[in-house]
PDB file of C-alpha atoms in Angstrom:
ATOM      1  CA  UNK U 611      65.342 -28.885  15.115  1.00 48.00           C
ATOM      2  CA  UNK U 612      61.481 -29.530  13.821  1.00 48.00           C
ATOM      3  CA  UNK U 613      60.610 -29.960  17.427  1.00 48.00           C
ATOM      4  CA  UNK U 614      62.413 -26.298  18.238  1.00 44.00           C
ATOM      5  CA  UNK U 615      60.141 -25.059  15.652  1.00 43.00           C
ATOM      6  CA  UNK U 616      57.436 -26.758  16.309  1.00 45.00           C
ATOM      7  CA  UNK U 617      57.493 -25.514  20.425  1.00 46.00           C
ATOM      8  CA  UNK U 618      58.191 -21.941  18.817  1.00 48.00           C
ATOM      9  CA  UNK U 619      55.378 -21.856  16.512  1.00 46.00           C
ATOM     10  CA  UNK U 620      52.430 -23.243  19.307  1.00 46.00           C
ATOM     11  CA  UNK U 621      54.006 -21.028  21.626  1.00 48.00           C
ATOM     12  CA  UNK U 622      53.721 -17.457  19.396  1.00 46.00           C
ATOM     13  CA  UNK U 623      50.210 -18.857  18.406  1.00 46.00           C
ATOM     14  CA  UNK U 624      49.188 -19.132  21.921  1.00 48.00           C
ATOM     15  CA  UNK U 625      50.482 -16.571  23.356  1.00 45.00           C
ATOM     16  CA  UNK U 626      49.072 -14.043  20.493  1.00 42.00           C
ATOM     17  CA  UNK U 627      45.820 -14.813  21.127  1.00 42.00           C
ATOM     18  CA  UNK U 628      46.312 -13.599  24.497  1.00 42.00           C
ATOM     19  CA  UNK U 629      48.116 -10.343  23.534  1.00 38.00           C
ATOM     20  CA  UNK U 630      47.293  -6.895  21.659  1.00 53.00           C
ATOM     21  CA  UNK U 631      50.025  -6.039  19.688  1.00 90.00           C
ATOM     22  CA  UNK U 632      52.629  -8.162  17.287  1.00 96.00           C
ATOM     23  CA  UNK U 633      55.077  -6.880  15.203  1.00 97.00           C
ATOM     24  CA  UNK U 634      57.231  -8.248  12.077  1.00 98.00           C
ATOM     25  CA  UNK U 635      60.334  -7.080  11.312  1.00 98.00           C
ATOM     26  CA  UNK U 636      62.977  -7.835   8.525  1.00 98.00           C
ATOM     27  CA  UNK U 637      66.737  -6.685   8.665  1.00 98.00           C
ATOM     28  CA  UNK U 638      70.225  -6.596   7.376  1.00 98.00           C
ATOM     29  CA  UNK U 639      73.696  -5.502   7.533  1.00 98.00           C
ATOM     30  CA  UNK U 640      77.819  -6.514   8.037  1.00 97.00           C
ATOM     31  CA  UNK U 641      78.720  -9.082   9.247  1.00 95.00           C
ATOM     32  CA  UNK U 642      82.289  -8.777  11.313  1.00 89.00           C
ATOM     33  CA  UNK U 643      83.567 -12.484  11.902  1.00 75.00           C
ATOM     34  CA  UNK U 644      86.645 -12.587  14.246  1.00 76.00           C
ATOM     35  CA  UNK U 645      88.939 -15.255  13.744  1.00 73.00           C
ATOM     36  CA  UNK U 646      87.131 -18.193  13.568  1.00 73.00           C
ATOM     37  CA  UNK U 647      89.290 -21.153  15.121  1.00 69.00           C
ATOM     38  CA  UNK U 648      89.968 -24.760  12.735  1.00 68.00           C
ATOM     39  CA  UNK U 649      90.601 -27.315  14.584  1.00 67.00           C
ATOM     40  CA  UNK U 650      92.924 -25.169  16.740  1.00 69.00           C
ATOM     41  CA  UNK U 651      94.449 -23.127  14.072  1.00 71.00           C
ATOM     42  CA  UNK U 652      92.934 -19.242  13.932  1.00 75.00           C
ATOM     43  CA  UNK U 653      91.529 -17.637  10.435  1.00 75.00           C
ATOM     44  CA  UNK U 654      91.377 -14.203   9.400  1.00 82.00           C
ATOM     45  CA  UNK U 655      87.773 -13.267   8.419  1.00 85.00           C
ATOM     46  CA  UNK U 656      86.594 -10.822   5.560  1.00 89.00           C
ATOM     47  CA  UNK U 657      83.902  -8.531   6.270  1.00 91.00           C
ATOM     48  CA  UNK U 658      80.528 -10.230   5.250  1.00 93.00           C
ATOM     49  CA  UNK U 659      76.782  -9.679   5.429  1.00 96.00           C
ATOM     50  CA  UNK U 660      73.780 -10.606   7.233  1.00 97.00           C
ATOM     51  CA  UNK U 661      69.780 -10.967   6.681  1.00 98.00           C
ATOM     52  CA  UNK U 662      67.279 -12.020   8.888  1.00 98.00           C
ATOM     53  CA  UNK U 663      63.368 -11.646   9.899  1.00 98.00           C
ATOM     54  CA  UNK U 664      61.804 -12.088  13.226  1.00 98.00           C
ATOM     55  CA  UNK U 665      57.784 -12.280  14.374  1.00 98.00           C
ATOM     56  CA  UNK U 666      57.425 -11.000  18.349  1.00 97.00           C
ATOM     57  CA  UNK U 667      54.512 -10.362  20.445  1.00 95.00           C
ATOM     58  CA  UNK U 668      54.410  -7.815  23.147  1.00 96.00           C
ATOM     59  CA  UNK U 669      53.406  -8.816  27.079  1.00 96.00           C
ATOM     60  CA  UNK U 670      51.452  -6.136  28.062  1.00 93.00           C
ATOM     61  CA  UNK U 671      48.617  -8.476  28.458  1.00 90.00           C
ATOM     62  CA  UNK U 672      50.590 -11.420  30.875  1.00 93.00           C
ATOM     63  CA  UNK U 673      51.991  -8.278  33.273  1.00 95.00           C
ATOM     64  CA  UNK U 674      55.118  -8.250  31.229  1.00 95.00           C
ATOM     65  CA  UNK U 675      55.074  -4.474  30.211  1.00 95.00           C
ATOM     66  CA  UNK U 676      57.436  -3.673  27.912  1.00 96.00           C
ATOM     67  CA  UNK U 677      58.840  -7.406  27.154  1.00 97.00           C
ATOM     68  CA  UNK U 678      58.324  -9.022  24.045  1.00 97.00           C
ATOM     69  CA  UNK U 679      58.731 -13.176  22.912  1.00 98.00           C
ATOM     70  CA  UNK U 680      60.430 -13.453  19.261  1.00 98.00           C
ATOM     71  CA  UNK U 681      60.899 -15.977  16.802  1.00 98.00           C
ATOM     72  CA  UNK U 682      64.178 -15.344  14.744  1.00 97.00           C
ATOM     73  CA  UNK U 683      65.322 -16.460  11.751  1.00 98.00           C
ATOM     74  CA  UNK U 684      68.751 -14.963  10.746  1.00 97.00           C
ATOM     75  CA  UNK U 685      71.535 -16.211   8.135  1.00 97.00           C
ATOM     76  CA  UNK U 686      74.977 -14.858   7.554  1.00 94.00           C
ATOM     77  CA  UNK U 687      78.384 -15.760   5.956  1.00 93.00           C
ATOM     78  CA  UNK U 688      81.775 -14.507   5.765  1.00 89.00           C
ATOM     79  CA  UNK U 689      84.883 -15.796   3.943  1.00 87.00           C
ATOM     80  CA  UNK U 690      88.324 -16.450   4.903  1.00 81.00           C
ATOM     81  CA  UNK U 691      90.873 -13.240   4.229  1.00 81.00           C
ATOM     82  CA  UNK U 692      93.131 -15.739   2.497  1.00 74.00           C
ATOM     83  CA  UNK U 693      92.136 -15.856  -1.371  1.00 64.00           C
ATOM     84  CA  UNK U 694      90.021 -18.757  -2.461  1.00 65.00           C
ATOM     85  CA  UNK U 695      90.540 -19.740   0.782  1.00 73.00           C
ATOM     86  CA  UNK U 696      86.699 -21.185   1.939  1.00 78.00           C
ATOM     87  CA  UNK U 697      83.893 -19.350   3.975  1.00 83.00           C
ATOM     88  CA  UNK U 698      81.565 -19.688   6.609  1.00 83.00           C
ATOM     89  CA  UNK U 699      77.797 -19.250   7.198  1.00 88.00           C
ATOM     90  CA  UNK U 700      75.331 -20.057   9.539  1.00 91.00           C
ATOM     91  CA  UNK U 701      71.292 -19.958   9.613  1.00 95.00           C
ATOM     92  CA  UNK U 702      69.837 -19.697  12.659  1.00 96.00           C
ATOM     93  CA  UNK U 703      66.583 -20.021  14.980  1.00 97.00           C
ATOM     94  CA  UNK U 704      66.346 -18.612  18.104  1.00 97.00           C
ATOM     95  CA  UNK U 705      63.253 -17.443  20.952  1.00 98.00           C
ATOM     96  CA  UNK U 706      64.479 -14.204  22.255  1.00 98.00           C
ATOM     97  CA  UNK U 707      62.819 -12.498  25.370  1.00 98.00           C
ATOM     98  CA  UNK U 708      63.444  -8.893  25.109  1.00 98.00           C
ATOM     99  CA  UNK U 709      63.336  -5.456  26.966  1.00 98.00           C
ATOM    100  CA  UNK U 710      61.997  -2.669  25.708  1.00 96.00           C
ATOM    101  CA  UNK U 711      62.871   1.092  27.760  1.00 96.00           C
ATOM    102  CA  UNK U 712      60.192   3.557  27.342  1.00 90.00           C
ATOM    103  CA  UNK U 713      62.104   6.784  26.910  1.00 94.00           C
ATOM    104  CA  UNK U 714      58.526   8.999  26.040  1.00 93.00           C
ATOM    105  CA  UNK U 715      59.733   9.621  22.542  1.00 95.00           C
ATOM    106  CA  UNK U 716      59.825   8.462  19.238  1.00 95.00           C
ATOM    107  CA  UNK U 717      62.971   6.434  20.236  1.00 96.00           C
ATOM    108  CA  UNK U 718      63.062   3.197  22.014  1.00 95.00           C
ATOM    109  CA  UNK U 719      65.904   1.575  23.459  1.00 97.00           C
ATOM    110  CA  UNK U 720      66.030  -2.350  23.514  1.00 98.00           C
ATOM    111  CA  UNK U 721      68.026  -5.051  24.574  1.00 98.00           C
ATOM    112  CA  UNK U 722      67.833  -8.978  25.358  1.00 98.00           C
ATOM    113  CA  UNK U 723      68.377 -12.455  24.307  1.00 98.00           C
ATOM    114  CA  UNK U 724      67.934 -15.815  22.559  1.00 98.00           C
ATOM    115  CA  UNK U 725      68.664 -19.413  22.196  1.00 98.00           C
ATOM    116  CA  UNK U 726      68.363 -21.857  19.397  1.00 97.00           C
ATOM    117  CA  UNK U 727      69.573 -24.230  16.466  1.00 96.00           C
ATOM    118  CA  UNK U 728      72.399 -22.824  14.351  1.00 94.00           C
ATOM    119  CA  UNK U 729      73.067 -24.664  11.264  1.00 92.00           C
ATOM    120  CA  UNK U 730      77.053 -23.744  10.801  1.00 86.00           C
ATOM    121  CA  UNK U 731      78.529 -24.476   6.768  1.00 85.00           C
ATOM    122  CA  UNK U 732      81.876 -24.622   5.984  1.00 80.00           C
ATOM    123  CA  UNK U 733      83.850 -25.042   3.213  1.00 79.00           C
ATOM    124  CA  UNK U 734      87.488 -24.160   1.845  1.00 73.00           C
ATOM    125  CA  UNK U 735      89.998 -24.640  -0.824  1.00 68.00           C
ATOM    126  CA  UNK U 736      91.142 -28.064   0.553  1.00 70.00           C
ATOM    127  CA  UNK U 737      88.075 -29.511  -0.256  1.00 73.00           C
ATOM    128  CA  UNK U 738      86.841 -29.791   3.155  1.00 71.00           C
ATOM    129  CA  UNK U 739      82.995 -29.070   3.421  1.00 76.00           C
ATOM    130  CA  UNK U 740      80.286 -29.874   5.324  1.00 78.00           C
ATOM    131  CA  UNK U 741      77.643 -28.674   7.845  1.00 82.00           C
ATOM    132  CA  UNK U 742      76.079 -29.179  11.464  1.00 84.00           C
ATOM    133  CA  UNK U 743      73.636 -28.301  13.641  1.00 89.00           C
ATOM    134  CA  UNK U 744      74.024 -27.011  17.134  1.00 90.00           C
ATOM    135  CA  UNK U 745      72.718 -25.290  20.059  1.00 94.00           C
ATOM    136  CA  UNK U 746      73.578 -21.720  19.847  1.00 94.00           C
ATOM    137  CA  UNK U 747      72.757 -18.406  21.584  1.00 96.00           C
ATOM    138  CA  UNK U 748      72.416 -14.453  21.281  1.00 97.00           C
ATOM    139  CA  UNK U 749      72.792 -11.238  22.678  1.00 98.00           C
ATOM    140  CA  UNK U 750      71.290  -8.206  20.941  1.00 98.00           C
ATOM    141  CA  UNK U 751      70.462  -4.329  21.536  1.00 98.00           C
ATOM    142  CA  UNK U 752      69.496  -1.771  19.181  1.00 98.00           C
ATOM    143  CA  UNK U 753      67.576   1.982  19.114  1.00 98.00           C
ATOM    144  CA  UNK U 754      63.875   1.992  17.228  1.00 96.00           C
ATOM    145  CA  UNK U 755      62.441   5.242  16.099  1.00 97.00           C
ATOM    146  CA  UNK U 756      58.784   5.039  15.381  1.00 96.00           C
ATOM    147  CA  UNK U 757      57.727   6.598  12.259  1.00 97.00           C
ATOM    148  CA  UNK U 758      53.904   5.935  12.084  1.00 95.00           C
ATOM    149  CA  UNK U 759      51.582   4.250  14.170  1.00 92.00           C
ATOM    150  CA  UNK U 760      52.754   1.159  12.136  1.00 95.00           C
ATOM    151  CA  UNK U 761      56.427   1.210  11.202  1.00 97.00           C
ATOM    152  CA  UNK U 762      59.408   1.642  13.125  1.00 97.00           C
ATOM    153  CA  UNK U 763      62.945   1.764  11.586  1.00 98.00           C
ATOM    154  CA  UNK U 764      66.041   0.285  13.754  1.00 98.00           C
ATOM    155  CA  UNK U 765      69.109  -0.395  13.737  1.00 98.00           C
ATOM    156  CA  UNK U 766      70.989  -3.248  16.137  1.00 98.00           C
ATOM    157  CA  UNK U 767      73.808  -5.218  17.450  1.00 98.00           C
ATOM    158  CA  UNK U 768      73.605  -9.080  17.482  1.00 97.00           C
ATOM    159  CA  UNK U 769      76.592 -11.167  18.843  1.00 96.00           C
ATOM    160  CA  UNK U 770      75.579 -14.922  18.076  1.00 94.00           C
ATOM    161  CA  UNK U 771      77.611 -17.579  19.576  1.00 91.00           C
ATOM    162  CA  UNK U 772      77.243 -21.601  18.238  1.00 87.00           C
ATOM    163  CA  UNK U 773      78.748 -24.295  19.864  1.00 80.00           C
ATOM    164  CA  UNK U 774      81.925 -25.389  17.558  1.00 76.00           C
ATOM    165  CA  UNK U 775      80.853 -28.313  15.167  1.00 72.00           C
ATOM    166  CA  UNK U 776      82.840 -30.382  13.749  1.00 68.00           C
ATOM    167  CA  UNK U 777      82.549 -30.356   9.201  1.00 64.00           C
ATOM    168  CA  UNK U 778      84.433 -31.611   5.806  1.00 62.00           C
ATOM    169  CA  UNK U 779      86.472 -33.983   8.378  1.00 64.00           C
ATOM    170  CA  UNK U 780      87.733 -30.907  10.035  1.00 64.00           C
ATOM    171  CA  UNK U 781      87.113 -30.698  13.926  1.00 62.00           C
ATOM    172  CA  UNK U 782      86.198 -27.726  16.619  1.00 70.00           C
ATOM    173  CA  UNK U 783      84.998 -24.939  13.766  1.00 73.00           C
ATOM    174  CA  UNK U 784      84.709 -22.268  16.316  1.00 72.00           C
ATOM    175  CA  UNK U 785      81.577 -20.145  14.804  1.00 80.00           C
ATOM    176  CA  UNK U 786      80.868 -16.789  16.654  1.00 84.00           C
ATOM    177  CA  UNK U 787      79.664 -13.061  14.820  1.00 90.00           C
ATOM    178  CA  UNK U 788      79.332  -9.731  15.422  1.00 94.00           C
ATOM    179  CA  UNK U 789      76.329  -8.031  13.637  1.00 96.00           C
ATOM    180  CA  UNK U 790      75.288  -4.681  12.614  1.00 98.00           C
ATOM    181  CA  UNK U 791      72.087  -4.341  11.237  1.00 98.00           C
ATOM    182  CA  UNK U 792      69.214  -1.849  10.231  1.00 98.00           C
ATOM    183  CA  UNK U 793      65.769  -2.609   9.515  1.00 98.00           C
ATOM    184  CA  UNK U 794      62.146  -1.824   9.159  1.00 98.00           C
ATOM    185  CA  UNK U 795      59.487  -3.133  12.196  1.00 97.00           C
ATOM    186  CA  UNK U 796      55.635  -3.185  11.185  1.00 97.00           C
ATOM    187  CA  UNK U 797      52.780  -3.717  14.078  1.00 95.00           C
ATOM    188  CA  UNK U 798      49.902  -6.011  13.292  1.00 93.00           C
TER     189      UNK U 798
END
């Protein structure tokens, strides 16, 4: 995982040098968790919540109009509908490439994807707990509407998928979210 971020961070300080405009953006929401698989046996999920940042870097500059390179940081956790029963939460960090449509208004449309390390927790009332770290990825879309020349405010869809880790001597913890979020983007 240090090398992921290591490769993340030369690459956004590279390739900022070499572009106009960057942007920071922070965000949060519900998380809706379906089922989430236990070594083979399926889980009702409570509603939960998510938070999360990202830095990205428009490239206009490399003849990439309207595509941007992020580095994203996002954690969220649910719990298991049962009472007492355990939860779930993941942190992850992910590159996403993303397109931006031009609609000639305040609005922006905006799609894409990422890959990365999720770091998957899990605990629950048998005592089983534990964590792991696996390749993941992302799919996310969402409407900005530009309120100054320096702040935008969106809101999103994220549907993150990690490969199923095995924690707390339980095997195949199936870890996959749906995300709503809304948020506040700022333009260096």
């Amino acid at each position: 995982m240090k090398t992921l971020l290591i490769a993340s961070a030369a690459l956004l300080l590279g390739a900022t040098a070499a572009n106009a405009e960057s942007y920071v953006s922070i965000l949060g929401g519900p998380t809706f968790a379906p089922g989430i698989n236990v070594s083979g046996t399926k889980n009702d999920m409570d509603t939960g919540f998510n938070v999360g940042a990202r830095y990205g870097y428009y490239l206009d500059n490399w003849n990439l109009p309207n595509v941007s390179v992020e580095a994203d940081g996002f954690f969220n956790r649910s719990t298991f509908k049962a009472a007492n029963a355990g939860r779930i939460e993941s942190s992850s960090y992910m590159a996403n490439l993303i397109y931006h449509l031009p609609t000639g208004s305040p609005f922006e449309i905006y799609g894409g994807a990422g890959i990365g390390a999720v770091q998957t927790n899990f605990d629950n009332s048998a005592g089983n707990h534990g964590g792991s770290t696996v390749l993941g990825w992302q799919a996310l879309g969402g409407v900005d509407y530009r309120v100054s020349e320096q702040a935008s405010l969106f809101a999103e869809y994220r549907y993150q998928n990690a490969h199923n880790v095995n924690a707390g001597g339980l095997a195949q913890i199936g870890n996959t979210s749906n995300n709503l979020s809304v948020g506040v983007k700022w333009r260096l």
